[in-house]
mmCIF file of C-alpha atoms in Angstrom:
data_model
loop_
_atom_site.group_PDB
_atom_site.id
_atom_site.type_symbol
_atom_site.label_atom_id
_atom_site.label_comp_id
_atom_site.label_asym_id
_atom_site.label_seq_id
_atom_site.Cartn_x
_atom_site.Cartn_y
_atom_site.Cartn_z
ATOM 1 C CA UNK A 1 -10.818 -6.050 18.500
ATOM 2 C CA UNK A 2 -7.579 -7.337 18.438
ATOM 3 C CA UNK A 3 -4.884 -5.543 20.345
ATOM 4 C CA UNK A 4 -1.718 -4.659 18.162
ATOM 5 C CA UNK A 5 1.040 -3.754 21.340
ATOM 6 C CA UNK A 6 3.959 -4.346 18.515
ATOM 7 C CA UNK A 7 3.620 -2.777 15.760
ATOM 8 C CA UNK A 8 6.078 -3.602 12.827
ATOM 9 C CA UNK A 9 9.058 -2.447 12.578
ATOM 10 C CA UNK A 10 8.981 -1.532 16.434
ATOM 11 C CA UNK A 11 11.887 -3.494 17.789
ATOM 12 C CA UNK A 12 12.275 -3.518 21.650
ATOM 13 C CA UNK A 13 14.455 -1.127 21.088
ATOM 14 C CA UNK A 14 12.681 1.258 19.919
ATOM 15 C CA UNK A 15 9.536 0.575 22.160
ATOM 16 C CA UNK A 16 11.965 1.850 25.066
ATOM 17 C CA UNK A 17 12.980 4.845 23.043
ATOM 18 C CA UNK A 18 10.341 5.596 20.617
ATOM 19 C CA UNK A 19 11.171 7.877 17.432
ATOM 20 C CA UNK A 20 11.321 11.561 18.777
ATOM 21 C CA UNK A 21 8.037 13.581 17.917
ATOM 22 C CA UNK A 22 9.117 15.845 14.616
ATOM 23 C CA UNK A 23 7.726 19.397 15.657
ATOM 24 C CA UNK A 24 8.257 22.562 13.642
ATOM 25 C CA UNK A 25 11.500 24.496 14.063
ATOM 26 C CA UNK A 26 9.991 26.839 16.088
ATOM 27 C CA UNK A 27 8.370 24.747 18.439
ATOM 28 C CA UNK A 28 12.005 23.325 19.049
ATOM 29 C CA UNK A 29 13.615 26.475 19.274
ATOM 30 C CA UNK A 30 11.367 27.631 22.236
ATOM 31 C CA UNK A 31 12.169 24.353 24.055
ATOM 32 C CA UNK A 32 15.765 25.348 23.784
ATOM 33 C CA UNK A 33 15.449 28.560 25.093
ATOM 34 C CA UNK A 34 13.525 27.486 27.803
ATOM 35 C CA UNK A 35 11.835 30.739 28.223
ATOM 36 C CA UNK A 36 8.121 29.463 29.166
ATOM 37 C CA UNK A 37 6.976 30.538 25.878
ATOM 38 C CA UNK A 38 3.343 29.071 25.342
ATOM 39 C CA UNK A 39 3.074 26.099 22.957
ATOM 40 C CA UNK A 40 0.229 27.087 20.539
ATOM 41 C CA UNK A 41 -1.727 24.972 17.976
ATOM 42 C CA UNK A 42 0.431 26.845 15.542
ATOM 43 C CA UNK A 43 3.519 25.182 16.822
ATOM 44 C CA UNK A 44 1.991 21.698 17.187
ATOM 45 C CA UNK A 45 0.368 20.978 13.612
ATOM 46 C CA UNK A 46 2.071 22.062 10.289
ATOM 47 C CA UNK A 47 0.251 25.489 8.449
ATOM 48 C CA UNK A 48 -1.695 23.527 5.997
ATOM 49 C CA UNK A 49 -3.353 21.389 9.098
ATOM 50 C CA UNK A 50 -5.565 24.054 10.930
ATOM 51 C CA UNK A 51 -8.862 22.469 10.456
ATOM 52 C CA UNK A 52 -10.530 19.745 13.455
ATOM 53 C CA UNK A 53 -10.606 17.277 11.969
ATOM 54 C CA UNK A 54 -7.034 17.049 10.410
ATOM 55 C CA UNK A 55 -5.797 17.571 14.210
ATOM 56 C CA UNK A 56 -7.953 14.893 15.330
ATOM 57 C CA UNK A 57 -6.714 12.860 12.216
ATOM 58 C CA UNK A 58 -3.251 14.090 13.575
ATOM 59 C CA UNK A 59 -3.794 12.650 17.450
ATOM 60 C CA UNK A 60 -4.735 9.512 15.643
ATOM 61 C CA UNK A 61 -2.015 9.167 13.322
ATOM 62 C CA UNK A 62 0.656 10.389 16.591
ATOM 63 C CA UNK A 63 -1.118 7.244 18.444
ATOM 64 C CA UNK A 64 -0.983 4.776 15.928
ATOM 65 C CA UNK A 65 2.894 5.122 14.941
ATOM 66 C CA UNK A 66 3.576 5.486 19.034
ATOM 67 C CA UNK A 67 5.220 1.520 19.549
ATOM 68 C CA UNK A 68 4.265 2.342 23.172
ATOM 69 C CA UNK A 69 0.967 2.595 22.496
ATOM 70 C CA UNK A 70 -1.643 -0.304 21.920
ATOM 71 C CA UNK A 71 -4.328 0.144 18.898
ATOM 72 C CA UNK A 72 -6.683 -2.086 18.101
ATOM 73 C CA UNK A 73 -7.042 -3.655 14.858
ATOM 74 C CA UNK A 74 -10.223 -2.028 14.190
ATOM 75 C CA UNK A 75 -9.158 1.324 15.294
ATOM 76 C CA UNK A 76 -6.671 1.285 12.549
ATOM 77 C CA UNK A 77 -8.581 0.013 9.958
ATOM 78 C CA UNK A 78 -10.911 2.833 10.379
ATOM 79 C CA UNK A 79 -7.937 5.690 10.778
ATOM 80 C CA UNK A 80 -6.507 3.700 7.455
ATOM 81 C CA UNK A 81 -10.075 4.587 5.920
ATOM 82 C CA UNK A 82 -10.365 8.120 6.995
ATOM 83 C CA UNK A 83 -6.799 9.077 5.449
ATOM 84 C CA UNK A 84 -7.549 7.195 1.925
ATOM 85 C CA UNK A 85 -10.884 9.860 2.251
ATOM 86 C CA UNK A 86 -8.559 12.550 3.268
ATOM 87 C CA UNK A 87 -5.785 11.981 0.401
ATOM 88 C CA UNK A 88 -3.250 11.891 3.055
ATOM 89 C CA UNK A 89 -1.334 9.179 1.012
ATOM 90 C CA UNK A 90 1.866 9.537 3.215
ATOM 91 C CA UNK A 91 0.130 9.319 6.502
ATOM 92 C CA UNK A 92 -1.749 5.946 4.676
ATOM 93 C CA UNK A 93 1.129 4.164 4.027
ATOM 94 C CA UNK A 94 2.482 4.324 7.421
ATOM 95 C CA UNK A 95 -0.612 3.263 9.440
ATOM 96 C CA UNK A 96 -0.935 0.417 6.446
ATOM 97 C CA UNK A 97 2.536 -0.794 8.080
ATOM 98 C CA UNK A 98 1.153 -0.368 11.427
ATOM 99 C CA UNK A 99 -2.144 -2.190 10.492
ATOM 100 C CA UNK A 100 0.466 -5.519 9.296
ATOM 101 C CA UNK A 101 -0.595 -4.305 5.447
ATOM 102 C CA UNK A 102 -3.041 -6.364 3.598
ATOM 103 C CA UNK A 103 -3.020 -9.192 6.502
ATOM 104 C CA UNK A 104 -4.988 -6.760 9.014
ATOM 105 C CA UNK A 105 -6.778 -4.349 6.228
ATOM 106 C CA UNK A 106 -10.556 -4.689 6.394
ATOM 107 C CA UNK A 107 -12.716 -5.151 2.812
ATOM 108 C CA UNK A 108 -13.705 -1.704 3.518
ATOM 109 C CA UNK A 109 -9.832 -0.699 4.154
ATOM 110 C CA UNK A 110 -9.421 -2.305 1.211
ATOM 111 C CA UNK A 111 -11.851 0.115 -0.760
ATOM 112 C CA UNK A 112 -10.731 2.921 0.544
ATOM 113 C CA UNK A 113 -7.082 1.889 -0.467
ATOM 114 C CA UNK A 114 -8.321 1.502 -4.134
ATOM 115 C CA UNK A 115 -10.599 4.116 -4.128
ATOM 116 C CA UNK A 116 -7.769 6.732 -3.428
ATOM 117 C CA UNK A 117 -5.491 4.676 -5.918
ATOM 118 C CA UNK A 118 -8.103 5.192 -8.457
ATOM 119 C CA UNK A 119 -7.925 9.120 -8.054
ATOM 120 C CA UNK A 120 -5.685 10.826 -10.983
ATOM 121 C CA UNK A 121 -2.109 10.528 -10.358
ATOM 122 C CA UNK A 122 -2.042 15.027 -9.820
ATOM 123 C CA UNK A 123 -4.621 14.479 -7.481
ATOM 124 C CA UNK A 124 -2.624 12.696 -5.070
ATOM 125 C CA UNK A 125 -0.419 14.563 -3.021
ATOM 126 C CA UNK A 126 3.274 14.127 -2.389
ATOM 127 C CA UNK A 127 2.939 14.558 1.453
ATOM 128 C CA UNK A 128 0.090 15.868 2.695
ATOM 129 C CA UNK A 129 -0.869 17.942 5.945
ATOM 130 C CA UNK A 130 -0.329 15.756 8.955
ATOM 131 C CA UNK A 131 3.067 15.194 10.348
ATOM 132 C CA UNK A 132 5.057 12.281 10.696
ATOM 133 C CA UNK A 133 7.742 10.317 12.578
ATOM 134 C CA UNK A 134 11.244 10.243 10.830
ATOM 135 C CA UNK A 135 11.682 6.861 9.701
ATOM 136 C CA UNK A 136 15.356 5.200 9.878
ATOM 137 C CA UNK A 137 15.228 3.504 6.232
ATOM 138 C CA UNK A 138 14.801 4.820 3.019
ATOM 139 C CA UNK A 139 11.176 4.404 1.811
ATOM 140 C CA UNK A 140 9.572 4.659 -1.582
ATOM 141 C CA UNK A 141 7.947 7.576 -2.118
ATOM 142 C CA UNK A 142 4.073 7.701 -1.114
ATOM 143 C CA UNK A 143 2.153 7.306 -4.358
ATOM 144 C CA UNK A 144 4.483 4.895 -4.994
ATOM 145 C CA UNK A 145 4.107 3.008 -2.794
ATOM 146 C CA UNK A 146 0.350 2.697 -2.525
ATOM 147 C CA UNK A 147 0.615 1.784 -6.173
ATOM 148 C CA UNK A 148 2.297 -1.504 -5.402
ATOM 149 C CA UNK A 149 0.313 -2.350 -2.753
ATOM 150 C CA UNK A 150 -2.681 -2.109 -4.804
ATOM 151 C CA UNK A 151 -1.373 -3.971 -7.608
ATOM 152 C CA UNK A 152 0.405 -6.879 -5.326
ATOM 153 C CA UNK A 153 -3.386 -7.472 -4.003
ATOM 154 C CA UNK A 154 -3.997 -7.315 -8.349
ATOM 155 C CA UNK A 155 -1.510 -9.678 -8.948
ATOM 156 C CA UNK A 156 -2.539 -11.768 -6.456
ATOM 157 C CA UNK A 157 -5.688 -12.137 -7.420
ATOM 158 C CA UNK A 158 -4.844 -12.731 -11.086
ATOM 159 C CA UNK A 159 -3.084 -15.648 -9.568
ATOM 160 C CA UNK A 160 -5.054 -17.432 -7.410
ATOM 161 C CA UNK A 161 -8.089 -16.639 -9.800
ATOM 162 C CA UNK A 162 -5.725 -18.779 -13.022
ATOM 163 C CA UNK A 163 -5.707 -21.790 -10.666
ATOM 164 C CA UNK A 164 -8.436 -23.477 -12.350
ATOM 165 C CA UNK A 165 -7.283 -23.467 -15.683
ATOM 166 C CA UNK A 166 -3.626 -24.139 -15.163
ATOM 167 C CA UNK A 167 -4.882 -27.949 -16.530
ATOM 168 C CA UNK A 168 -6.651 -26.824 -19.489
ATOM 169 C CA UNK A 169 -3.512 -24.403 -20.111
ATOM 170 C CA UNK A 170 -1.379 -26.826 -19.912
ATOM 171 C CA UNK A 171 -3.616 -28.389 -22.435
ATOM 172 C CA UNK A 172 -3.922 -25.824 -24.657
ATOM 173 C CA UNK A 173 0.515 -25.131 -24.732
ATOM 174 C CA UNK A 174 0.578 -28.910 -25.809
ATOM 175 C CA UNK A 175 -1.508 -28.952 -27.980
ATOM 176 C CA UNK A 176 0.087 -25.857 -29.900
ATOM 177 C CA UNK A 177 3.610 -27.384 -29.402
ATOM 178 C CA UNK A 178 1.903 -30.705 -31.048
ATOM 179 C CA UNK A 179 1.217 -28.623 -33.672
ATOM 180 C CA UNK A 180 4.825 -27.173 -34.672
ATOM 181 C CA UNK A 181 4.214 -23.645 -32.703
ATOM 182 C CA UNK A 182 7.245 -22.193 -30.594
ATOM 183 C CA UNK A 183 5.549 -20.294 -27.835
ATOM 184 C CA UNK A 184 7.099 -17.300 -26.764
ATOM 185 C CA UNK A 185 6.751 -15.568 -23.593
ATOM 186 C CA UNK A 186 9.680 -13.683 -22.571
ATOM 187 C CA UNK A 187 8.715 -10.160 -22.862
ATOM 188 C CA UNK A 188 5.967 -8.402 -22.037
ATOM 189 C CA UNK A 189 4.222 -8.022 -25.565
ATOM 190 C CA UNK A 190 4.421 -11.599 -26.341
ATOM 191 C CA UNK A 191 2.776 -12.539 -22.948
ATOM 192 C CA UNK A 192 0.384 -10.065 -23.686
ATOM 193 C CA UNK A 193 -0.656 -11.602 -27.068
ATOM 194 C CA UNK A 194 -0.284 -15.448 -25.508
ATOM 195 C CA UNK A 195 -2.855 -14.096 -22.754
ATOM 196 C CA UNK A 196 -5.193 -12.740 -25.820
ATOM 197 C CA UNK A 197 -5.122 -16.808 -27.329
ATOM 198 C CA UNK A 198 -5.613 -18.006 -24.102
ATOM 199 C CA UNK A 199 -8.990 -16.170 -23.301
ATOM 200 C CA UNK A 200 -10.042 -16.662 -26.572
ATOM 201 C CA UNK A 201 -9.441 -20.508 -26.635
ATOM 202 C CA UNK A 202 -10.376 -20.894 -23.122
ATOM 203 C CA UNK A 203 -13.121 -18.819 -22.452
ATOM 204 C CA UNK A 204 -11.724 -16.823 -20.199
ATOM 205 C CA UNK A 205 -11.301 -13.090 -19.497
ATOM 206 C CA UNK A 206 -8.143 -11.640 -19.844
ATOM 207 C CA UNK A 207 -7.319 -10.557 -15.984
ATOM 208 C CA UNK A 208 -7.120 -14.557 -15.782
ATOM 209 C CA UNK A 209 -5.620 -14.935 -18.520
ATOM 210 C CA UNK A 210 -2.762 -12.803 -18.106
ATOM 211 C CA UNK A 211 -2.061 -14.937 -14.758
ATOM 212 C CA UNK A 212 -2.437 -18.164 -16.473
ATOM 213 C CA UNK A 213 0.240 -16.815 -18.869
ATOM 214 C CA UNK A 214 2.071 -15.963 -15.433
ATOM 215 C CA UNK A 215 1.839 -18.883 -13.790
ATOM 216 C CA UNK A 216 2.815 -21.355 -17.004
ATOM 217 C CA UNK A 217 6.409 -19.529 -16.673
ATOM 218 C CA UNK A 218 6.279 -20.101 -12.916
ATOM 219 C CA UNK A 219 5.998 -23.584 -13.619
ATOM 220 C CA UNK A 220 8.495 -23.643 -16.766
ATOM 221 C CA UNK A 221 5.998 -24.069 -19.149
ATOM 222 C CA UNK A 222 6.392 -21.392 -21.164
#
């Protein structure tokens, strides 16, 4: 597959000093003493990840977020997959930046993405079990986050989806201003009830309408 050797937000910079590896306190204290102490699985994966399969899960993620380290495209769409499966929502969003976001994500990514989106808002955990890198910015938090990528794919959609009926739209708004009406659109219950005309008088269903409402503002319509 294709070979990702920069991943984003890896500046040059920071592929000649990669982010340190966050270990447990204790783990660092023992490399401060110096003392020989044995590093155990304990030290190297957090309490709640004692299983295989979240350590292997862990090696992945480690790899993945390493700008040292090439991953191929494929590789990360399927680590991408196996953390929407897992709930590891953190972990997700961080390999989705790695993976170039919706530009790199497979259709099964993709399903994966929405399945775990689709899972009741308690059922998605804050962090999850697998450690990660400190990241130098402020981020949104997790859930968050995977909500709006999940609805900018929506919106996008919506949009490109309203295309063909921007002319019969347009249509339909003169024909109503012909008539004496004064549309209104600028908040989000009237769009909501323009969008309800629009599928009716259109034929249309009202994901498409709603971004044929959209995209009549866009173009000053409305």
């Amino acid at each position: 597959g294709t070979q990702r050797g920069a991943r984003a937000g890896c500046t040059s910079a920071a592929r000649a000093q990669p982010e340190p590896f966050v270990a447990p306190v204790d783990l660092m204290a023992k490399r401060r003493r110096g003392d020989g102490a044995p590093i155990t699985s304990d030290d190297l994966y957090p309490a709640a990840c004692v299983s295989a399969s979240c350590q292997a899960l862990q090696q992945e993620v480690d790899a993945a977020l390493d700008c040292t380290i090439s991953t191929s495209l494929s590789s990360l769409n399927s680590l991408a997959c196996a953390l929407a499966e897992a709930g590891e929502t953190a972990a997700l969003v961080r390999v989705w930046d790695a993976l170039g976001g919706s530009k790199g994500a497979s259709p099964a990514t993709w399903l994966a993405v929405e399945a775990l989106h689709a899972r009741p808002k308690h059922l998605l955990p804050g962090s999850g079990a697998l450690r990660l890198p400190a990241q130098s910015v402020r981020a949104l938090p997790p859930a968050r986050r995977l909500h709006k990528i999940c609805k900018g794919r929506r919106m996008s959609a919506r949009s490109a989806g309203a295309q063909e009926h921007v002319a019969n739209g347009l249509a339909w708004v003169a024909a109503q201003r012909a008539a004496g009406r004064s549309l209104e659109a600028g908040g989000g219950r009237a769009r909501s009830l323009l969008a309800k005309e629009l599928r009716k008088a259109l034929g249309i269903n009202l994901e498409i309408a709603r971004g044929l409402v959209t995209t009549l503002k866009r173009k000053k319509v409305l």
